[in-house]
Each structure stands twice: as structure tokens, then as C-alpha cells.
Amino acid sequence: QKEVEQNSGPLSVPEGAIASLNCTYSDRGSQSFFWYRQYSGKSPELIMSIYSNGDKEDGRFTAQLNKASQYVSLLIRDSQPSDSATYLCAVNTGNQFYFGTGTSLTVIP
Amino acid sequence: EAQVTQNPRYLITVTGKKLTVTCSQNMNHEYMSWYRQDPGLGLRQIYYSMNVEVTDKGDVPEGYKVSRKEKRNFPLILESPSPNQTSLYFCASSLYWGNTEAFFGQGTRLTVV
């Protein structure tokens, strides 16, 4: 079983819509959760971090964490074509970071 | 400017020829790590270091070596590269392990022929 699982997509949404990205993780002891955005051929860049159950909002982005269900999600409101990228879910477990394989998002103008 | 710098950005080499990919950070971060990224497999951690002279294996350490003699530098060494090590490599650093995000270098695209 993989440590972090994401739907690979591709996920397509029209411009202005809400994009919903999901992630599950296997280790109940995981403490820190991150969402990264990666454009093709570029390095990952941090969008959101979340450490406790509930929602965390930053601009158009909302991260949601449910430790009981071992589930992390990212909502992107008012999606823009510039949001088209691969979104990586990352989990810090012990001394290591584990990444999902990423969900490819395309925002259609 | 706070950054993680990797060199080289692109490298084509032949099987068996030792190579080193350098990584340097200027943020005084304690935690550094190396990842490889392959299609369909995502980012996988090769080695990590929690501080100077402290290194440990990640999920895919075979064929790689690292050292951490100074806090800012964390080179990745391939002593005898093979074609299955053809990949996109990223170095990353964090303030410390745990509840802090990772900052990534620009990546090194390695091709072993």
C-alpha cells in the first residue's frame, strides 16, 4: 500500500469553477500535510500546509484535513487557466516526506 | 534571495562514469533531502539528512550516496550510474524535519546511456 494516494486525473474544470483535489494517506501517525503545485518540467512549489483537523483557507485555496478518515483535500475556487498544473499531496511521517503521484488539473478558458 | 541551488541542471553521461550533483541552500535549514521523480511513480525520497553528519536512507537509496559535511551542502553521488537512474532529481531543504514545508531546487535532469 502506498503511503499517499491521489487520483492521477486528468481533472478538467471550466474557468471560474471550483476544482476539488483529494488525497488519502496510510500512516495514522502522520503529522503534517502539504499541497504542492508543479508545472511541467519545473520544481514543486508549496501552496498550502495544514497540521490540524478542519479547514484552512488562503486566498482562493482551501485545504481540508480529516485525520480520522486519513483524508486531505484541496479546493481551488474561481479556477484560472494559470492553475493548470499537477498538484502533489505530501505527508510528513516520522523523518520522511512522502508524496503522492499527483493530480493533473486543466482549467479550460 | 532564499533558495536551493542544484547543479548541473542537465546531464548526459555514460554507464559507470561516476558523477556528483551538487545541492546548496542559503536558509540555514537543518533538513535536506534528495528525490527522484519518474512518470507514474511521483517523487520518491532517496536520502535525507537531519543535520550535519547525519544522513539516512529514504525509499530508493540503492545506487546513490550522499554526504553532509557542511550544513548548507548536500551532494548526491552516483558512483556507477546505470540507465535505470535516468530521472529528474530534486534537492529540497526544510527548516527542520516535521512541521515545516520543503523548498525545492530547480531540478537536475539526468540521462544515463
Short mmCIF file of C-alpha atoms in Angstrom, two decimals:
data_model
loop_
_atom_site.label_atom_id
_atom_site.label_comp_id
_atom_site.label_asym_id
_atom_site.label_seq_id
_atom_site.Cartn_x
_atom_site.Cartn_y
_atom_site.Cartn_z
CA GLN A 1 0.00 0.00 0.00
CA LYS A 2 1.35 3.38 -0.97
CA GLU A 3 1.85 5.94 1.75
CA VAL A 4 -0.01 8.66 -0.13
CA GLU A 5 -2.59 8.11 -2.84
CA GLN A 6 -4.11 10.60 -5.25
CA ASN A 7 -6.29 10.28 -8.30
CA SER A 8 -3.99 10.91 -11.23
CA GLY A 9 -6.70 12.61 -13.24
CA PRO A 10 -6.66 14.35 -15.53
CA LEU A 11 -9.19 16.66 -13.95
CA SER A 12 -10.70 19.30 -16.19
CA VAL A 13 -12.79 22.21 -14.95
CA PRO A 14 -14.06 25.33 -16.71
CA GLU A 15 -12.61 28.69 -15.80
CA GLY A 16 -14.30 30.13 -12.72
CA ALA A 17 -15.38 26.76 -11.35
CA ILE A 18 -14.24 25.01 -8.19
CA ALA A 19 -11.57 22.33 -8.57
CA SER A 20 -11.52 19.63 -5.90
CA LEU A 21 -8.40 17.53 -5.37
CA ASN A 22 -8.25 14.60 -2.98
CA CYS A 23 -5.57 12.63 -1.18
CA THR A 24 -5.51 9.75 1.29
CA TYR A 25 -2.62 8.59 3.43
CA SER A 26 -1.89 5.33 5.19
CA ASP A 27 0.03 6.21 8.37
CA ARG A 28 -2.19 7.40 11.21
CA GLY A 29 0.87 8.89 12.90
CA SER A 30 1.39 11.43 10.12
CA GLN A 31 1.54 14.94 11.49
CA SER A 32 1.97 17.41 8.66
CA PHE A 33 0.26 17.70 5.31
CA PHE A 34 1.14 19.80 2.31
CA TRP A 35 -0.12 20.64 -1.14
CA TYR A 36 2.40 21.49 -3.84
CA ARG A 37 1.84 22.72 -7.37
CA GLN A 38 4.19 21.61 -10.13
CA TYR A 39 4.25 22.96 -13.63
CA SER A 40 5.66 20.68 -16.29
CA GLY A 41 9.44 20.43 -16.03
CA LYS A 42 9.58 22.73 -13.01
CA SER A 43 10.13 22.16 -9.33
CA PRO A 44 7.26 21.76 -6.88
CA GLU A 45 6.17 24.91 -5.07
CA LEU A 46 4.22 24.99 -1.82
CA ILE A 47 0.60 26.11 -1.94
CA MET A 48 -0.76 25.14 1.46
CA SER A 49 0.24 23.38 4.63
CA ILE A 50 -2.20 22.02 7.21
CA TYR A 51 -1.49 20.40 10.54
CA SER A 52 -4.81 20.06 12.38
CA ASN A 53 -8.28 18.81 11.54
CA GLY A 54 -10.58 21.19 9.76
CA ASP A 55 -10.26 23.77 7.04
CA LYS A 56 -7.52 26.25 6.27
CA GLU A 57 -8.10 29.00 3.76
CA ASP A 58 -5.57 31.09 1.85
CA GLY A 59 -6.99 33.24 -0.92
CA ARG A 60 -8.66 31.01 -3.49
CA PHE A 61 -7.28 27.86 -1.88
CA THR A 62 -8.78 25.84 0.95
CA ALA A 63 -7.12 22.79 2.43
CA GLN A 64 -9.20 20.32 4.43
CA LEU A 65 -7.85 17.67 6.78
CA ASN A 66 -9.71 14.78 8.37
CA LYS A 67 -7.29 12.67 10.39
CA ALA A 68 -9.94 10.14 11.39
CA SER A 69 -10.56 9.35 7.73
CA GLN A 70 -6.89 9.90 6.79
CA TYR A 71 -8.00 12.28 4.10
CA VAL A 72 -6.69 15.60 2.83
CA SER A 73 -8.26 17.74 0.13
CA LEU A 74 -7.57 20.96 -1.72
CA LEU A 75 -10.28 23.20 -3.14
CA ILE A 76 -9.43 25.84 -5.70
CA ARG A 77 -12.16 28.42 -6.09
CA ASP A 78 -12.58 30.60 -9.19
CA SER A 79 -10.16 28.39 -11.10
CA GLN A 80 -7.93 30.17 -13.59
CA PRO A 81 -6.08 28.80 -16.65
CA SER A 82 -2.85 29.57 -14.77
CA ASP A 83 -3.91 26.97 -12.18
CA SER A 84 -3.39 24.26 -14.81
CA ALA A 85 -0.64 22.11 -13.33
CA THR A 86 -0.03 18.91 -11.43
CA TYR A 87 -0.91 19.07 -7.73
CA LEU A 88 1.09 16.96 -5.33
CA CYS A 89 -0.09 15.91 -1.91
CA ALA A 90 2.74 15.40 0.61
CA VAL A 91 2.73 13.93 4.08
CA ASN A 92 5.40 14.13 6.76
CA THR A 93 5.67 10.85 8.63
CA GLY A 94 8.48 10.35 11.10
CA ASN A 95 11.64 11.71 9.48
CA GLN A 96 10.46 11.40 5.91
CA PHE A 97 8.25 13.14 3.41
CA TYR A 98 6.01 11.04 1.19
CA PHE A 99 4.45 12.38 -1.98
CA GLY A 100 1.50 11.23 -3.98
CA THR A 101 1.88 10.77 -7.71
CA GLY A 102 -0.05 13.96 -8.33
CA THR A 103 -3.32 15.01 -9.95
CA SER A 104 -3.16 16.78 -13.29
CA LEU A 105 -5.55 19.73 -13.44
CA THR A 106 -6.57 21.55 -16.60
CA VAL A 107 -8.64 24.73 -16.36
CA ILE A 108 -10.46 25.35 -19.62
CA PRO A 109 -10.90 29.03 -20.62
CA GLU B 1 17.33 35.55 -2.06
CA ALA B 2 16.46 32.37 -0.17
CA GLN B 3 16.99 29.42 -2.44
CA VAL B 4 18.11 25.88 -3.04
CA THR B 5 20.61 25.60 -5.87
CA GLN B 6 21.32 22.43 -7.79
CA ASN B 7 23.97 21.85 -10.40
CA PRO B 8 24.06 20.82 -13.13
CA ARG B 9 20.54 21.35 -14.48
CA TYR B 10 21.04 18.85 -17.29
CA LEU B 11 23.49 15.98 -17.53
CA ILE B 12 24.01 13.20 -20.04
CA THR B 13 26.54 10.58 -19.01
CA VAL B 14 27.57 7.04 -19.79
CA THR B 15 27.02 3.93 -17.74
CA GLY B 16 29.59 3.51 -14.98
CA LYS B 17 31.05 7.02 -15.03
CA LYS B 18 30.91 8.48 -11.53
CA LEU B 19 29.07 11.76 -11.15
CA THR B 20 28.08 14.21 -8.44
CA VAL B 21 25.07 16.50 -8.38
CA THR B 22 25.57 19.40 -6.02
CA CYS B 23 22.93 21.00 -3.81
CA SER B 24 23.32 24.09 -1.70
CA GLN B 25 20.86 26.07 0.42
CA ASN B 26 21.28 29.51 1.96
CA MET B 27 18.46 29.37 4.50
CA ASN B 28 20.34 27.67 7.35
CA HIS B 29 17.95 24.72 7.11
CA GLU B 30 18.72 21.63 9.12
CA TYR B 31 16.85 19.10 6.98
CA MET B 32 17.87 18.33 3.42
CA SER B 33 16.80 15.56 1.10
CA TRP B 34 17.07 14.18 -2.40
CA TYR B 35 14.19 12.93 -4.55
CA ARG B 36 13.84 11.38 -7.93
CA GLN B 37 10.73 11.89 -9.99
CA ASP B 38 9.61 9.36 -12.59
CA PRO B 39 6.40 9.28 -14.63
CA GLY B 40 3.67 7.39 -12.80
CA LEU B 41 5.80 6.98 -9.68
CA GLY B 42 5.85 10.52 -8.37
CA LEU B 43 8.52 11.94 -6.11
CA ARG B 44 10.42 9.32 -4.17
CA GLN B 45 12.88 10.15 -1.43
CA ILE B 46 16.40 8.83 -2.00
CA TYR B 47 18.28 10.05 1.08
CA TYR B 48 17.73 12.64 3.73
CA SER B 49 19.82 14.42 6.32
CA MET B 50 18.56 15.80 9.58
CA ASN B 51 21.75 17.75 10.26
CA VAL B 52 25.48 17.81 9.63
CA GLU B 53 26.97 14.31 9.54
CA VAL B 54 23.50 12.76 10.00
CA THR B 55 22.13 11.02 6.91
CA ASP B 56 19.66 8.22 6.39
CA LYS B 57 18.14 6.19 3.59
CA GLY B 58 14.84 7.08 2.05
CA ASP B 59 12.72 4.76 -0.06
CA VAL B 60 15.04 4.29 -3.04
CA PRO B 61 18.67 4.59 -1.87
CA GLU B 62 20.24 1.84 -3.98
CA GLY B 63 22.97 3.13 -6.26
CA TYR B 64 23.27 6.50 -4.53
CA LYS B 65 25.48 8.03 -1.86
CA VAL B 66 25.27 11.31 0.00
CA SER B 67 27.32 13.29 2.47
CA ARG B 68 26.59 16.24 4.74
CA LYS B 69 29.86 17.77 5.83
CA GLU B 70 28.50 21.30 5.97
CA LYS B 71 25.03 22.47 6.83
CA ARG B 72 24.45 24.20 3.50
CA ASN B 73 25.62 21.44 1.13
CA PHE B 74 24.19 18.02 0.41
CA PRO B 75 25.70 16.44 -2.71
CA LEU B 76 24.26 13.35 -4.39
CA ILE B 77 26.82 10.88 -5.70
CA LEU B 78 26.24 8.18 -8.28
CA GLU B 79 29.38 6.05 -8.17
CA SER B 80 28.44 3.79 -11.10
CA PRO B 81 25.38 5.19 -12.85
CA SER B 82 23.09 2.86 -14.75
CA PRO B 83 20.33 3.61 -17.28
CA ASN B 84 17.62 2.96 -14.65
CA GLN B 85 18.90 6.02 -12.81
CA THR B 86 17.78 8.21 -15.69
CA SER B 87 15.36 10.55 -13.99
CA LEU B 88 14.55 14.07 -12.82
CA TYR B 89 16.24 14.75 -9.49
CA PHE B 90 15.28 17.34 -6.92
CA CYS B 91 17.09 18.52 -3.84
CA ALA B 92 14.98 20.04 -1.08
CA SER B 93 15.53 21.65 2.29
CA SER B 94 13.37 22.36 5.31
CA LEU B 95 14.00 24.37 8.44
CA TYR B 96 13.86 21.10 10.32
CA TRP B 97 12.09 17.78 9.85
CA GLY B 98 8.46 17.73 10.90
CA ASN B 99 6.00 20.55 10.62
CA THR B 100 7.80 22.62 8.03
CA GLU B 101 7.47 22.71 4.29
CA ALA B 102 10.18 21.70 1.85
CA PHE B 103 11.79 24.18 -0.55
CA PHE B 104 12.93 22.61 -3.78
CA GLY B 105 15.86 23.22 -6.07
CA GLN B 106 15.35 23.71 -9.82
CA GLY B 107 15.89 20.05 -10.61
CA THR B 108 18.55 18.07 -12.47
CA ARG B 109 17.57 16.06 -15.48
CA LEU B 110 19.95 13.12 -15.70
CA THR B 111 20.24 10.77 -18.65
CA VAL B 112 22.46 7.69 -18.38
CA VAL B 113 23.20 5.98 -21.70
#
